[in-house]
Each structure stands twice: as structure tokens, then as C-alpha cells.
Short mmCIF file of the N, C-alpha and C atoms (twelve columns), coordinates in Angstrom:
data_MODEL
# 
_entry.id   MODEL 
# 
loop_
_atom_site.group_PDB 
_atom_site.id 
_atom_site.type_symbol 
_atom_site.label_atom_id 
_atom_site.label_alt_id 
_atom_site.label_comp_id 
_atom_site.label_asym_id 
_atom_site.label_seq_id 
_atom_site.Cartn_x 
_atom_site.Cartn_y 
_atom_site.Cartn_z 
_atom_site.pdbx_PDB_model_num 
ATOM 1   N N  . MET A 1  -29.247 83.988 -24.990 1 
ATOM 2   C CA . MET A 1  -29.029 82.906 -24.056 1 
ATOM 3   C C  . MET A 1  -29.633 81.623 -24.618 1 
ATOM 4   N N  . ILE A 2  -28.904 80.541 -24.528 1 
ATOM 5   C CA . ILE A 2  -29.383 79.244 -24.999 1 
ATOM 6   C C  . ILE A 2  -30.282 78.648 -23.924 1 
ATOM 7   N N  . GLN A 3  -31.521 78.328 -24.297 1 
ATOM 8   C CA . GLN A 3  -32.485 77.806 -23.336 1 
ATOM 9   C C  . GLN A 3  -32.352 76.308 -23.125 1 
ATOM 10  N N  . THR A 4  -32.217 75.558 -24.220 1 
ATOM 11  C CA . THR A 4  -32.170 74.102 -24.087 1 
ATOM 12  C C  . THR A 4  -31.026 73.529 -24.906 1 
ATOM 13  N N  . VAL A 5  -30.349 72.588 -24.317 1 
ATOM 14  C CA . VAL A 5  -29.284 71.853 -24.995 1 
ATOM 15  C C  . VAL A 5  -29.551 70.385 -24.738 1 
ATOM 16  N N  . ASN A 6  -29.675 69.601 -25.818 1 
ATOM 17  C CA . ASN A 6  -29.914 68.176 -25.601 1 
ATOM 18  C C  . ASN A 6  -28.718 67.315 -25.974 1 
ATOM 19  N N  . LEU A 7  -27.685 67.927 -26.539 1 
ATOM 20  C CA . LEU A 7  -26.503 67.164 -26.919 1 
ATOM 21  C C  . LEU A 7  -25.250 68.005 -26.719 1 
ATOM 22  N N  . VAL A 8  -24.290 67.433 -26.002 1 
ATOM 23  C CA . VAL A 8  -22.978 68.049 -25.827 1 
ATOM 24  C C  . VAL A 8  -21.962 67.092 -26.433 1 
ATOM 25  N N  . VAL A 9  -21.064 67.625 -27.264 1 
ATOM 26  C CA . VAL A 9  -20.013 66.814 -27.872 1 
ATOM 27  C C  . VAL A 9  -18.665 67.372 -27.417 1 
ATOM 28  N N  . ASN A 10 -17.916 66.548 -26.714 1 
ATOM 29  C CA . ASN A 10 -16.557 66.910 -26.313 1 
ATOM 30  C C  . ASN A 10 -15.603 66.387 -27.381 1 
ATOM 31  N N  . TYR A 11 -15.148 67.288 -28.245 1 
ATOM 32  C CA . TYR A 11 -14.174 66.896 -29.263 1 
ATOM 33  C C  . TYR A 11 -12.816 66.626 -28.630 1 
ATOM 34  N N  . ASP A 12 -12.577 67.304 -27.536 1 
ATOM 35  C CA . ASP A 12 -11.369 67.041 -26.759 1 
ATOM 36  C C  . ASP A 12 -11.755 67.112 -25.287 1 
ATOM 37  N N  . LEU A 13 -11.190 66.228 -24.496 1 
ATOM 38  C CA . LEU A 13 -11.489 66.212 -23.072 1 
ATOM 39  C C  . LEU A 13 -10.723 67.339 -22.392 1 
ATOM 40  N N  . PRO A 14 -11.360 68.032 -21.443 1 
ATOM 41  C CA . PRO A 14 -10.667 69.143 -20.792 1 
ATOM 42  C C  . PRO A 14 -9.553  68.655 -19.868 1 
ATOM 43  N N  . VAL A 15 -8.419  69.313 -19.959 1 
ATOM 44  C CA . VAL A 15 -7.275  68.974 -19.107 1 
ATOM 45  C C  . VAL A 15 -6.818  70.223 -18.359 1 
ATOM 46  N N  . VAL A 16 -6.122  69.988 -17.256 1 
ATOM 47  C CA . VAL A 16 -5.570  71.075 -16.455 1 
ATOM 48  C C  . VAL A 16 -4.485  71.770 -17.274 1 
ATOM 49  N N  . HIS A 17 -4.532  73.102 -17.316 1 
ATOM 50  C CA . HIS A 17 -3.537  73.871 -18.068 1 
ATOM 51  C C  . HIS A 17 -2.131  73.528 -17.586 1 
ATOM 52  N N  . GLY A 18 -1.280  73.150 -18.526 1 
ATOM 53  C CA . GLY A 18 0.099   72.799 -18.203 1 
ATOM 54  C C  . GLY A 18 0.284   71.357 -17.763 1 
ATOM 55  N N  . SER A 19 -0.815  70.612 -17.677 1 
ATOM 56  C CA . SER A 19 -0.759  69.198 -17.274 1 
ATOM 57  C C  . SER A 19 -1.621  68.376 -18.225 1 
ATOM 58  N N  . PRO A 20 -1.117  68.087 -19.423 1 
ATOM 59  C CA . PRO A 20 -1.948  67.460 -20.457 1 
ATOM 60  C C  . PRO A 20 -2.463  66.062 -20.144 1 
ATOM 61  N N  . SER A 21 -1.998  65.446 -19.062 1 
ATOM 62  C CA . SER A 21 -2.507  64.111 -18.731 1 
ATOM 63  C C  . SER A 21 -3.451  64.134 -17.527 1 
ATOM 64  N N  . GLU A 22 -3.745  65.339 -17.004 1 
ATOM 65  C CA . GLU A 22 -4.650  65.461 -15.859 1 
ATOM 66  C C  . GLU A 22 -5.958  66.114 -16.291 1 
ATOM 67  N N  . PRO A 23 -7.085  65.422 -16.101 1 
ATOM 68  C CA . PRO A 23 -8.364  65.997 -16.512 1 
ATOM 69  C C  . PRO A 23 -8.750  67.193 -15.643 1 
ATOM 70  N N  . ASP A 24 -9.429  68.146 -16.257 1 
ATOM 71  C CA . ASP A 24 -10.015 69.259 -15.506 1 
ATOM 72  C C  . ASP A 24 -11.457 68.868 -15.211 1 
ATOM 73  N N  . ASN A 25 -11.656 68.247 -14.067 1 
ATOM 74  C CA . ASN A 25 -12.966 67.700 -13.718 1 
ATOM 75  C C  . ASN A 25 -14.042 68.771 -13.598 1 
ATOM 76  N N  . ASP A 26 -13.678 69.961 -13.117 1 
ATOM 77  C CA . ASP A 26 -14.662 71.032 -12.999 1 
ATOM 78  C C  . ASP A 26 -15.164 71.477 -14.368 1 
ATOM 79  N N  . VAL A 27 -14.257 71.622 -15.325 1 
ATOM 80  C CA . VAL A 27 -14.652 72.011 -16.680 1 
ATOM 81  C C  . VAL A 27 -15.496 70.911 -17.317 1 
ATOM 82  N N  . TYR A 28 -15.106 69.660 -17.118 1 
ATOM 83  C CA . TYR A 28 -15.885 68.542 -17.666 1 
ATOM 84  C C  . TYR A 28 -17.311 68.576 -17.119 1 
ATOM 85  N N  . LEU A 29 -17.449 68.738 -15.810 1 
ATOM 86  C CA . LEU A 29 -18.774 68.782 -15.194 1 
ATOM 87  C C  . LEU A 29 -19.580 69.961 -15.724 1 
ATOM 88  N N  . HIS A 30 -18.942 71.112 -15.885 1 
ATOM 89  C CA . HIS A 30 -19.627 72.290 -16.429 1 
ATOM 90  C C  . HIS A 30 -20.133 72.013 -17.846 1 
ATOM 91  N N  . ARG A 31 -19.293 71.394 -18.671 1 
ATOM 92  C CA . ARG A 31 -19.699 71.092 -20.052 1 
ATOM 93  C C  . ARG A 31 -20.876 70.126 -20.096 1 
ATOM 94  N N  . ILE A 32 -20.750 69.002 -19.398 1 
ATOM 95  C CA . ILE A 32 -21.800 67.985 -19.510 1 
ATOM 96  C C  . ILE A 32 -23.074 68.406 -18.793 1 
ATOM 97  N N  . GLY A 33 -22.945 69.327 -17.849 1 
ATOM 98  C CA . GLY A 33 -24.120 69.806 -17.129 1 
ATOM 99  C C  . GLY A 33 -25.068 70.614 -17.981 1 
ATOM 100 N N  . ARG A 34 -24.666 70.950 -19.187 1 
ATOM 101 C CA . ARG A 34 -25.523 71.706 -20.100 1 
ATOM 102 C C  . ARG A 34 -26.574 70.831 -20.776 1 
ATOM 103 N N  . ALA A 35 -26.338 69.532 -20.815 1 
ATOM 104 C CA . ALA A 35 -27.240 68.624 -21.544 1 
ATOM 105 C C  . ALA A 35 -28.377 68.150 -20.645 1 
ATOM 106 N N  . GLY A 36 -29.590 68.257 -21.160 1 
ATOM 107 C CA . GLY A 36 -30.739 67.672 -20.487 1 
ATOM 108 C C  . GLY A 36 -31.125 68.337 -19.186 1 
ATOM 109 N N  . ARG A 37 -31.095 69.632 -19.148 1 
ATOM 110 C CA . ARG A 37 -31.451 70.337 -17.917 1 
ATOM 111 C C  . ARG A 37 -32.964 70.480 -17.775 1 
ATOM 112 N N  . PHE A 38 -33.393 70.723 -16.571 1 
ATOM 113 C CA . PHE A 38 -34.798 70.990 -16.253 1 
ATOM 114 C C  . PHE A 38 -35.711 69.846 -16.659 1 
ATOM 115 N N  . GLY A 39 -35.262 68.614 -16.415 1 
ATOM 116 C CA . GLY A 39 -36.088 67.442 -16.682 1 
ATOM 117 C C  . GLY A 39 -36.122 66.988 -18.127 1 
ATOM 118 N N  . ARG A 40 -35.388 67.656 -18.999 1 
ATOM 119 C CA . ARG A 40 -35.350 67.255 -20.410 1 
ATOM 120 C C  . ARG A 40 -34.280 66.189 -20.614 1 
ATOM 121 N N  . LYS A 41 -34.457 65.396 -21.679 1 
ATOM 122 C CA . LYS A 41 -33.453 64.388 -22.010 1 
ATOM 123 C C  . LYS A 41 -32.240 65.061 -22.625 1 
ATOM 124 N N  . GLY A 42 -31.100 64.462 -22.383 1 
ATOM 125 C CA . GLY A 42 -29.876 64.981 -22.951 1 
ATOM 126 C C  . GLY A 42 -28.800 63.922 -22.946 1 
ATOM 127 N N  . ALA A 43 -27.795 64.127 -23.765 1 
ATOM 128 C CA . ALA A 43 -26.704 63.160 -23.864 1 
ATOM 129 C C  . ALA A 43 -25.393 63.898 -24.106 1 
ATOM 130 N N  . VAL A 44 -24.322 63.207 -23.759 1 
ATOM 131 C CA . VAL A 44 -22.976 63.730 -23.975 1 
ATOM 132 C C  . VAL A 44 -22.182 62.679 -24.731 1 
ATOM 133 N N  . PHE A 45 -21.518 63.096 -25.786 1 
ATOM 134 C CA . PHE A 45 -20.609 62.226 -26.522 1 
ATOM 135 C C  . PHE A 45 -19.199 62.767 -26.338 1 
ATOM 136 N N  . ASN A 46 -18.279 61.900 -25.945 1 
ATOM 137 C CA . ASN A 46 -16.868 62.243 -25.809 1 
ATOM 138 C C  . ASN A 46 -16.104 61.523 -26.908 1 
ATOM 139 N N  . PHE A 47 -15.399 62.267 -27.743 1 
ATOM 140 C CA . PHE A 47 -14.550 61.627 -28.746 1 
ATOM 141 C C  . PHE A 47 -13.265 61.173 -28.060 1 
ATOM 142 N N  . ILE A 48 -13.004 59.878 -28.096 1 
ATOM 143 C CA . ILE A 48 -11.814 59.302 -27.488 1 
ATOM 144 C C  . ILE A 48 -10.896 58.842 -28.614 1 
ATOM 145 N N  . CYS A 49 -9.739  59.472 -28.700 1 
ATOM 146 C CA . CYS A 49 -8.812  59.196 -29.802 1 
ATOM 147 C C  . CYS A 49 -7.434  58.854 -29.247 1 
ATOM 148 N N  . GLY A 50 -7.241  57.609 -28.905 1 
ATOM 149 C CA . GLY A 50 -5.925  57.175 -28.465 1 
ATOM 150 C C  . GLY A 50 -5.825  56.923 -26.974 1 
ATOM 151 N N  . GLU A 51 -4.653  56.457 -26.588 1 
ATOM 152 C CA . GLU A 51 -4.404  56.056 -25.203 1 
ATOM 153 C C  . GLU A 51 -4.501  57.214 -24.220 1 
ATOM 154 N N  . ARG A 52 -4.014  58.382 -24.610 1 
ATOM 155 C CA . ARG A 52 -4.071  59.542 -23.713 1 
ATOM 156 C C  . ARG A 52 -5.514  59.860 -23.352 1 
ATOM 157 N N  . ASP A 53 -6.392  59.902 -24.353 1 
ATOM 158 C CA . ASP A 53 -7.808  60.168 -24.089 1 
ATOM 159 C C  . ASP A 53 -8.428  59.068 -23.234 1 
ATOM 160 N N  . ASN A 54 -8.058  57.812 -23.504 1 
ATOM 161 C CA . ASN A 54 -8.563  56.711 -22.673 1 
ATOM 162 C C  . ASN A 54 -8.166  56.908 -21.213 1 
ATOM 163 N N  . MET A 55 -6.913  57.287 -20.988 1 
ATOM 164 C CA . MET A 55 -6.415  57.493 -19.632 1 
ATOM 165 C C  . MET A 55 -7.161  58.645 -18.948 1 
ATOM 166 N N  . ILE A 56 -7.361  59.738 -19.675 1 
ATOM 167 C CA . ILE A 56 -8.067  60.888 -19.111 1 
ATOM 168 C C  . ILE A 56 -9.509  60.515 -18.782 1 
ATOM 169 N N  . MET A 57 -10.174 59.787 -19.696 1 
ATOM 170 C CA . MET A 57 -11.558 59.380 -19.453 1 
ATOM 171 C C  . MET A 57 -11.653 58.469 -18.240 1 
ATOM 172 N N  . GLU A 58 -10.703 57.564 -18.084 1 
ATOM 173 C CA . GLU A 58 -10.689 56.683 -16.904 1 
ATOM 174 C C  . GLU A 58 -10.556 57.496 -15.616 1 
ATOM 175 N N  . LYS A 59 -9.727  58.533 -15.643 1 
ATOM 176 C CA . LYS A 59 -9.570  59.383 -14.463 1 
ATOM 177 C C  . LYS A 59 -10.854 60.155 -14.164 1 
ATOM 178 N N  . ILE A 60 -11.532 60.609 -15.209 1 
ATOM 179 C CA . ILE A 60 -12.806 61.316 -15.026 1 
ATOM 180 C C  . ILE A 60 -13.843 60.371 -14.422 1 
ATOM 181 N N  . GLU A 61 -13.921 59.159 -14.965 1 
ATOM 182 C CA . GLU A 61 -14.867 58.169 -14.432 1 
ATOM 183 C C  . GLU A 61 -14.574 57.876 -12.957 1 
ATOM 184 N N  . LYS A 62 -13.319 57.734 -12.635 1 
ATOM 185 C CA . LYS A 62 -12.931 57.438 -11.251 1 
ATOM 186 C C  . LYS A 62 -13.280 58.609 -10.333 1 
ATOM 187 N N  . HIS A 63 -13.010 59.821 -10.787 1 
ATOM 188 C CA . HIS A 63 -13.292 61.010 -9.981  1 
ATOM 189 C C  . HIS A 63 -14.783 61.121 -9.651  1 
ATOM 190 N N  . PHE A 64 -15.622 60.905 -10.670 1 
ATOM 191 C CA . PHE A 64 -17.068 61.046 -10.478 1 
ATOM 192 C C  . PHE A 64 -17.742 59.744 -10.042 1 
ATOM 193 N N  . LYS A 65 -16.942 58.685 -9.928  1 
ATOM 194 C CA . LYS A 65 -17.472 57.368 -9.539  1 
ATOM 195 C C  . LYS A 65 -18.646 56.972 -10.430 1 
ATOM 196 N N  . HIS A 66 -18.407 57.102 -11.736 1 
ATOM 197 C CA . HIS A 66 -19.450 56.803 -12.719 1 
ATOM 198 C C  . HIS A 66 -18.801 56.283 -14.002 1 
ATOM 199 N N  . ASN A 67 -19.245 55.128 -14.458 1 
ATOM 200 C CA . ASN A 67 -18.746 54.590 -15.725 1 
ATOM 201 C C  . ASN A 67 -19.532 55.184 -16.880 1 
ATOM 202 N N  . VAL A 68 -18.823 55.719 -17.848 1 
ATOM 203 C CA . VAL A 68 -19.442 56.300 -19.036 1 
ATOM 204 C C  . VAL A 68 -19.643 55.187 -20.054 1 
ATOM 205 N N  . THR A 69 -20.859 55.084 -20.573 1 
ATOM 206 C CA . THR A 69 -21.186 54.046 -21.548 1 
ATOM 207 C C  . THR A 69 -20.451 54.298 -22.853 1 
ATOM 208 N N  . GLU A 70 -19.813 53.268 -23.360 1 
ATOM 209 C CA . GLU A 70 -19.092 53.378 -24.630 1 
ATOM 210 C C  . GLU A 70 -20.051 53.140 -25.786 1 
ATOM 211 N N  . VAL A 71 -19.999 54.030 -26.771 1 
ATOM 212 C CA . VAL A 71 -20.767 53.873 -28.005 1 
ATOM 213 C C  . VAL A 71 -19.759 53.568 -29.100 1 
ATOM 214 N N  . TYR A 72 -19.906 52.424 -29.716 1 
ATOM 215 C CA . TYR A 72 -18.946 52.006 -30.733 1 
ATOM 216 C C  . TYR A 72 -19.151 52.781 -32.025 1 
ATOM 217 N N  . PRO A 73 -18.107 52.951 -32.817 1 
ATOM 218 C CA . PRO A 73 -18.227 53.684 -34.083 1 
ATOM 219 C C  . PRO A 73 -19.292 53.071 -34.982 1 
ATOM 220 N N  . TRP A 74 -19.977 53.912 -35.693 1 
ATOM 221 C CA . TRP A 74 -21.010 53.429 -36.604 1 
ATOM 222 C C  . TRP A 74 -20.558 53.617 -38.041 1 
ATOM 223 N N  . THR A 75 -21.089 52.768 -38.902 1 
ATOM 224 C CA . THR A 75 -20.701 52.814 -40.313 1 
ATOM 225 C C  . THR A 75 -21.876 53.122 -41.224 1 
ATOM 226 N N  . ASP A 76 -23.089 53.207 -40.662 1 
ATOM 227 C CA . ASP A 76 -24.243 53.557 -41.488 1 
ATOM 228 C C  . ASP A 76 -25.265 54.318 -40.641 1 
ATOM 229 N N  . ASN A 77 -26.278 54.863 -41.299 1 
ATOM 230 C CA . ASN A 77 -27.276 55.680 -40.613 1 
ATOM 231 C C  . ASN A 77 -28.046 54.904 -39.556 1 
ATOM 232 N N  . GLU A 78 -28.299 53.633 -39.805 1 
ATOM 233 C CA . GLU A 78 -29.051 52.823 -38.841 1 
ATOM 234 C C  . GLU A 78 -28.286 52.708 -37.522 1 
ATOM 235 N N  . GLN A 79 -26.984 52.486 -37.602 1 
ATOM 236 C CA . GLN A 79 -26.172 52.399 -36.387 1 
ATOM 237 C C  . GLN A 79 -26.117 53.753 -35.672 1 
ATOM 238 N N  . PHE A 80 -26.069 54.839 -36.456 1 
ATOM 239 C CA . PHE A 80 -26.062 56.181 -35.877 1 
ATOM 240 C C  . PHE A 80 -27.370 56.445 -35.130 1 
ATOM 241 N N  . GLU A 81 -28.495 56.098 -35.754 1 
ATOM 242 C CA . GLU A 81 -29.795 56.268 -35.109 1 
ATOM 243 C C  . GLU A 81 -29.892 55.417 -33.850 1 
ATOM 244 N N  . ASP A 82 -29.335 54.225 -33.898 1 
ATOM 245 C CA . ASP A 82 -29.336 53.349 -32.729 1 
ATOM 246 C C  . ASP A 82 -28.562 53.997 -31.572 1 
ATOM 247 N N  . ALA A 83 -27.429 54.618 -31.881 1 
ATOM 248 C CA . ALA A 83 -26.641 55.305 -30.853 1 
ATOM 249 C C  . ALA A 83 -27.436 56.463 -30.251 1 
ATOM 250 N N  . LEU A 84 -28.154 57.208 -31.090 1 
ATOM 251 C CA . LEU A 84 -28.970 58.316 -30.590 1 
ATOM 252 C C  . LEU A 84 -30.122 57.813 -29.727 1 
ATOM 253 N N  . LYS A 85 -30.715 56.686 -30.112 1 
ATOM 254 C CA . LYS A 85 -31.791 56.095 -29.305 1 
ATOM 255 C C  . LYS A 85 -31.267 55.674 -27.940 1 
ATOM 256 N N  . LYS A 86 -30.100 55.035 -27.918 1 
ATOM 257 C CA . LYS A 86 -29.503 54.611 -26.644 1 
ATOM 258 C C  . LYS A 86 -29.200 55.815 -25.752 1 
ATOM 259 N N  . ALA A 87 -28.900 56.946 -26.382 1 
ATOM 260 C CA . ALA A 87 -28.616 58.163 -25.628 1 
ATOM 261 C C  . ALA A 87 -29.895 58.870 -25.187 1 
ATOM 262 N N  . GLY A 88 -31.049 58.400 -25.680 1 
ATOM 263 C CA . GLY A 88 -32.323 58.998 -25.301 1 
ATOM 264 C C  . GLY A 88 -32.693 60.231 -26.085 1 
ATOM 265 N N  . LEU A 89 -32.061 60.437 -27.238 1 
ATOM 266 C CA . LEU A 89 -32.327 61.636 -28.027 1 
ATOM 267 C C  . LEU A 89 -33.427 61.461 -29.063 1 
ATOM 268 N N  . ILE A 90 -33.711 60.217 -29.455 1 
ATOM 269 C CA . ILE A 90 -34.831 59.979 -30.384 1 
ATOM 270 C C  . ILE A 90 -35.597 58.754 -29.935 1 
# 
């Protein structure tokens, strides 16, 4: 059993089976709920690749009434470390 998880990476956003443009909000919540449990820090990164992912992410944000902070792509280690700091991981 995994005791602690401080980072969850969604390589693909969960969608309802048979409905590729509808997010599966329950699965999304289950995935992100693994990060930072029991008072520990944690972060979730969602890879957004294209308009479909943007649309799904917007629906997820609307469903949970929460705006997800966008982290811009990084090109060097310093920018990567900065993204991790903003996420509270270092």
C-alpha cells in the first residue's frame, strides 16, 4: 500500500466511457485526492494538449467551482524548480 503521494500527474484527463468530450469528474477527484493527504503538501499536474483537453479542463473547473492554476512550459531546470516551488513541493 502506498502511504504518501505528493505528486499526481494526469497524462490524460479522465472522460466518461463512450463520451470523449465529457469529463469523468468522479475519477478526476479520486486521482487528485491522492496528493497531499493527511496534512502533507501535494500537487497535481494535468497535461493539457490541445483544444479538447482545454474544453475538458474547463468543464472540470466549472463542476468543482475551482480554477486550476496554469503552469507554463519550462525550458530549463530553473523554471522547472520554480514550478515545483509554486506547487509547494520544494
